[in-house]
Coordinates of C-alpha atoms in Angstrom, one line a residue:
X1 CA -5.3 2.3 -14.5
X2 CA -3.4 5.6 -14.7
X3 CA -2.0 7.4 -17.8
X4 CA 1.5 7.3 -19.0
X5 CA 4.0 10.2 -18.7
X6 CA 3.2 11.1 -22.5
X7 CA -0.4 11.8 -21.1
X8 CA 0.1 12.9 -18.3
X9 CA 1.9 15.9 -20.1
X10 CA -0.5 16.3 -22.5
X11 CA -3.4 16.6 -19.8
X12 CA -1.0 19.1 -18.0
X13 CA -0.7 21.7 -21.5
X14 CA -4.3 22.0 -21.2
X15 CA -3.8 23.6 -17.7
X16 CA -1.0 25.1 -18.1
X17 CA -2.1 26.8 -21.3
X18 CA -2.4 30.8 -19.9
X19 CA -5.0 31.0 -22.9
X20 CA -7.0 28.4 -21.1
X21 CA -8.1 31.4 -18.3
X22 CA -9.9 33.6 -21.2
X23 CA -11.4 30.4 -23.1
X24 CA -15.1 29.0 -22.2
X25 CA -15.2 25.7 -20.1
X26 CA -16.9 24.3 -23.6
X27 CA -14.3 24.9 -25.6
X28 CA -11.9 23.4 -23.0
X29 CA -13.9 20.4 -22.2
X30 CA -14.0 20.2 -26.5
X31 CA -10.4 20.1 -26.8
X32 CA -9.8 17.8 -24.0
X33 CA -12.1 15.1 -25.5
X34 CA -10.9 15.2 -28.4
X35 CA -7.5 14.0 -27.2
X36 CA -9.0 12.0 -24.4
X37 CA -11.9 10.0 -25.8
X38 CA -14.6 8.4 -23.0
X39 CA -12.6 5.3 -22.5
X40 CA -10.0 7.3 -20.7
X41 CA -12.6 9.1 -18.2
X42 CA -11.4 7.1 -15.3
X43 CA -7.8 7.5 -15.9
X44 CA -8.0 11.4 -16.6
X45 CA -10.2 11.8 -13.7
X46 CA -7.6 10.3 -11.1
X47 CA -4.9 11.8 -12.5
X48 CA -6.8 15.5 -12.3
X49 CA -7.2 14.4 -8.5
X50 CA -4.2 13.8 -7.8
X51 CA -2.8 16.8 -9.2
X52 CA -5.4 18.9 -6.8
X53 CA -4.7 16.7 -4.1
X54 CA -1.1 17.5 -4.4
X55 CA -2.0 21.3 -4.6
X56 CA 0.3 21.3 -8.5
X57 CA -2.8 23.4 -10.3
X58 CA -2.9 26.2 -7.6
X59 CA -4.2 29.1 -9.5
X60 CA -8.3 29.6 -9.4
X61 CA -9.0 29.4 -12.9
X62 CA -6.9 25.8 -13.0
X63 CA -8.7 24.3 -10.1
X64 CA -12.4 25.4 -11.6
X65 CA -11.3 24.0 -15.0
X66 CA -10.1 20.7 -13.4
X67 CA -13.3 20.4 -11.2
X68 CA -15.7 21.1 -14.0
X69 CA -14.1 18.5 -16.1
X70 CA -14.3 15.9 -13.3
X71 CA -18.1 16.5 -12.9
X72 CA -18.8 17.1 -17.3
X73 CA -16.7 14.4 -18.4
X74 CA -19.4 12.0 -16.4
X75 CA -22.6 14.1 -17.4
X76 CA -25.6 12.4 -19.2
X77 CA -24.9 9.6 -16.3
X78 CA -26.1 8.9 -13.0
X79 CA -24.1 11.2 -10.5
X80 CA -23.5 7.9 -8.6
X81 CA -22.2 6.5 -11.4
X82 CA -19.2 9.5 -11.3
X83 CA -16.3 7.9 -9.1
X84 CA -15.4 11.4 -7.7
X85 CA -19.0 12.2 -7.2
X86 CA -18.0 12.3 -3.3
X87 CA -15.1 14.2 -3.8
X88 CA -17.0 16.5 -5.8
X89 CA -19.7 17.5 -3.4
X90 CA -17.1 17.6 -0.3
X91 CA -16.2 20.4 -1.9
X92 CA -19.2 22.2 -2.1
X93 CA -19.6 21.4 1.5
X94 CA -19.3 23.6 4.5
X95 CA -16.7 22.3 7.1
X96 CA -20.0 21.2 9.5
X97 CA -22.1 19.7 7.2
X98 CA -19.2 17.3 4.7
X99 CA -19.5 13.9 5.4
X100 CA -15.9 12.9 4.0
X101 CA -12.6 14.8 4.1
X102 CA -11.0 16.6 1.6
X103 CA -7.4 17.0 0.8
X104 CA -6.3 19.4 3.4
X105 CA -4.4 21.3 1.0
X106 CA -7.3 21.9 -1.5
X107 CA -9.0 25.5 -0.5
X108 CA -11.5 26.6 -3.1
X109 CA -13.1 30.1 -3.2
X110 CA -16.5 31.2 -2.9
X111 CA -17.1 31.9 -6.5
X112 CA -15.4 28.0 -7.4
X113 CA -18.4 26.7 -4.6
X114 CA -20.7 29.1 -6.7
X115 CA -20.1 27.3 -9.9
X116 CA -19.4 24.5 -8.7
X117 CA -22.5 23.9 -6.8
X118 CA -25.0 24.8 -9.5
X119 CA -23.4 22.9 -12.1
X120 CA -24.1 19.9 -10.1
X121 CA -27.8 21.0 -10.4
X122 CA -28.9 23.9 -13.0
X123 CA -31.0 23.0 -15.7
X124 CA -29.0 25.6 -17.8
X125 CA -25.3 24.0 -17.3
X126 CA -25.1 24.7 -21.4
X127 CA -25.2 28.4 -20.9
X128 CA -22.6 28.0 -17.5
X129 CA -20.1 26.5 -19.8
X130 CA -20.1 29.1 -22.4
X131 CA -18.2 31.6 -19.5
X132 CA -14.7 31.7 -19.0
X133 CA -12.8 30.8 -15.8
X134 CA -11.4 34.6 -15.4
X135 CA -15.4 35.8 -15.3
X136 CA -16.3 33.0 -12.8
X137 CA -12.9 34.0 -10.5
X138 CA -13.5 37.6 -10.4
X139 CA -17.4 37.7 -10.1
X140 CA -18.9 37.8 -7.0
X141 CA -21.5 35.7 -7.1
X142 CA -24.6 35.0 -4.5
X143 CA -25.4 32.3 -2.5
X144 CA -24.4 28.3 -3.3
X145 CA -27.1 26.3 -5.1
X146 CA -28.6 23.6 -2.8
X147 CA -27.0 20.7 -3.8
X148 CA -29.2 18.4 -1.8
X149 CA -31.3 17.2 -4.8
X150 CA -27.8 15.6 -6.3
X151 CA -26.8 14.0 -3.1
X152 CA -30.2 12.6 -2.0
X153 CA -30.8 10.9 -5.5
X154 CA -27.7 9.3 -5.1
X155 CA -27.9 8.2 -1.9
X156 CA -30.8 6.8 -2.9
X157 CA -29.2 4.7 -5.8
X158 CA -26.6 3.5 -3.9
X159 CA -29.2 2.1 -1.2
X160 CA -30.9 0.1 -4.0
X161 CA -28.0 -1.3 -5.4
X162 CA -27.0 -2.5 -1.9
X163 CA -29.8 -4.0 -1.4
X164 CA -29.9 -5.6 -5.1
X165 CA -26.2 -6.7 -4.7
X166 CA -27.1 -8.4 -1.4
X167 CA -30.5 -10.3 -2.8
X168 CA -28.2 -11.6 -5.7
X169 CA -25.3 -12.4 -3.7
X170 CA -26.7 -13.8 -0.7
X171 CA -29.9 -15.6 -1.8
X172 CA -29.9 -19.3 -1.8
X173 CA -32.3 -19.6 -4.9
X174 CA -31.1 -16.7 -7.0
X175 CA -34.1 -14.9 -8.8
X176 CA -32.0 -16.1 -12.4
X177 CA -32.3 -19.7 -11.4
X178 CA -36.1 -19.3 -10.1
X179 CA -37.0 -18.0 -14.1
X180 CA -34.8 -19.9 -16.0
X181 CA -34.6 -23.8 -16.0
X182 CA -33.5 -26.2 -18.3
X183 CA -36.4 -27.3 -20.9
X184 CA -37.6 -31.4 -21.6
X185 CA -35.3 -33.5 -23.9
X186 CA -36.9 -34.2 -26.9
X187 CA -36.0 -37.2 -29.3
X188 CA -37.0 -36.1 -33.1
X189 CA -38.9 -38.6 -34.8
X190 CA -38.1 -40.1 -38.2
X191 CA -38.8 -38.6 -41.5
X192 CA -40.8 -40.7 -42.7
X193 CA -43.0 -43.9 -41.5
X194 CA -42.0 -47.1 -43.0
X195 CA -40.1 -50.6 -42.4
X196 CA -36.9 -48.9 -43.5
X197 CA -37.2 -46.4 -40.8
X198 CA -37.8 -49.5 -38.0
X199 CA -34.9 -51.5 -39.5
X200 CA -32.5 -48.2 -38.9
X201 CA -33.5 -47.5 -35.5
X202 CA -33.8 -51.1 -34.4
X203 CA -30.1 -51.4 -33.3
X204 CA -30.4 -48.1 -31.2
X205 CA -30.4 -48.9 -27.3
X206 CA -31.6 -46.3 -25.2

């Protein structure tokens, strides 16, 4: 489940590219897809952690590109259903209030939170992602977008499909067995009445 070193290279020109700073996150997230299609989410997604993890994109406008694409690259989906949903809003996290560690090399700035934050729940993300990383890293910005609406609703999921998993799992009489059963055996009768129809069934035993 991880890309190959051909990939991985490819993945790292798109960071690495200085014209990446003055280009908007759409057209970043365009080109990115185009080489990476969906089936590779997963894959491009734990590599991009791993490379912030290990602190290799250290400059501002290379972390907020590598965050947005982790959140985007899973958008039209359930935020439960993103695997570094966690990860994601750690970040946006105060120290007092995060729930899981992150990497302890990993420091974002206030204007990355900014972003970040309200990405996870503006109803205008369209217009966010036509600005470029160099306007988000130098603005100041104001305060952080609650982010409690994303995190509750997925708490929320992930209760119910606990709960479904256990019913299913657990259950003597799974609900599948309690709707579907097996129907009556029926024998199909002959064509046609007649002596010749008796005379071919007569040396049937059942």
């Amino acid at each position: 489940m991880a890309l190959s070193s051909e990939e991985v290279d490819k993945l790292l020109n798109f960071f690495f590219d200085e014209a990446s700073e003055s280009q908007t996150f759409e057209h970043f997230l365009s080109q990115v897809t185009q080489c990476f299609p969906k089936a590779y989410n997963y894959k491009v997604g734990v590599c991009i952690y791993n490379l912030l993890y290990h602190n290799i994109l250290t400059m501002p406008a290379q972390r907020i590109l590598a965050l947005t694409l982790l959140n985007e690259m899973y958008r039209g989906e359930p935020f439960i259903n993103n695997p570094f949903s966690c990860f994601i809003v750690g970040l946006c996290q105060s120290d007092s209030s995060r729930k899981k560690p992150v990497p302890p090399n990993l420091k974002i700035s206030d204007s990355e939170k900014y972003f970040l934050s309200h990405l996870l729940v503006s109803s205008q993300v369209k217009e966010m992602l036509k600005k470029t990383p160099t306007f988000i890293v130098k603005t100041e910005f104001g305060p952080m977008a609650d982010i409690k609406p994303a995190t509750s609703t997925s708490v929320e999921d992930y209760k119910e499909l606990r709960a479904a998993a256990k019913e299913i799992l657990s259950n003597p009489s799974p609900p599948a067995l309690q709707t579907y059963k097996p129907g009556p055996i029926r024998l199909v009768p002959p064509l046609a009445v007649g002596d010749e129809n008796v005379s071919n069934y007569s040396h049937v035993t059942l």
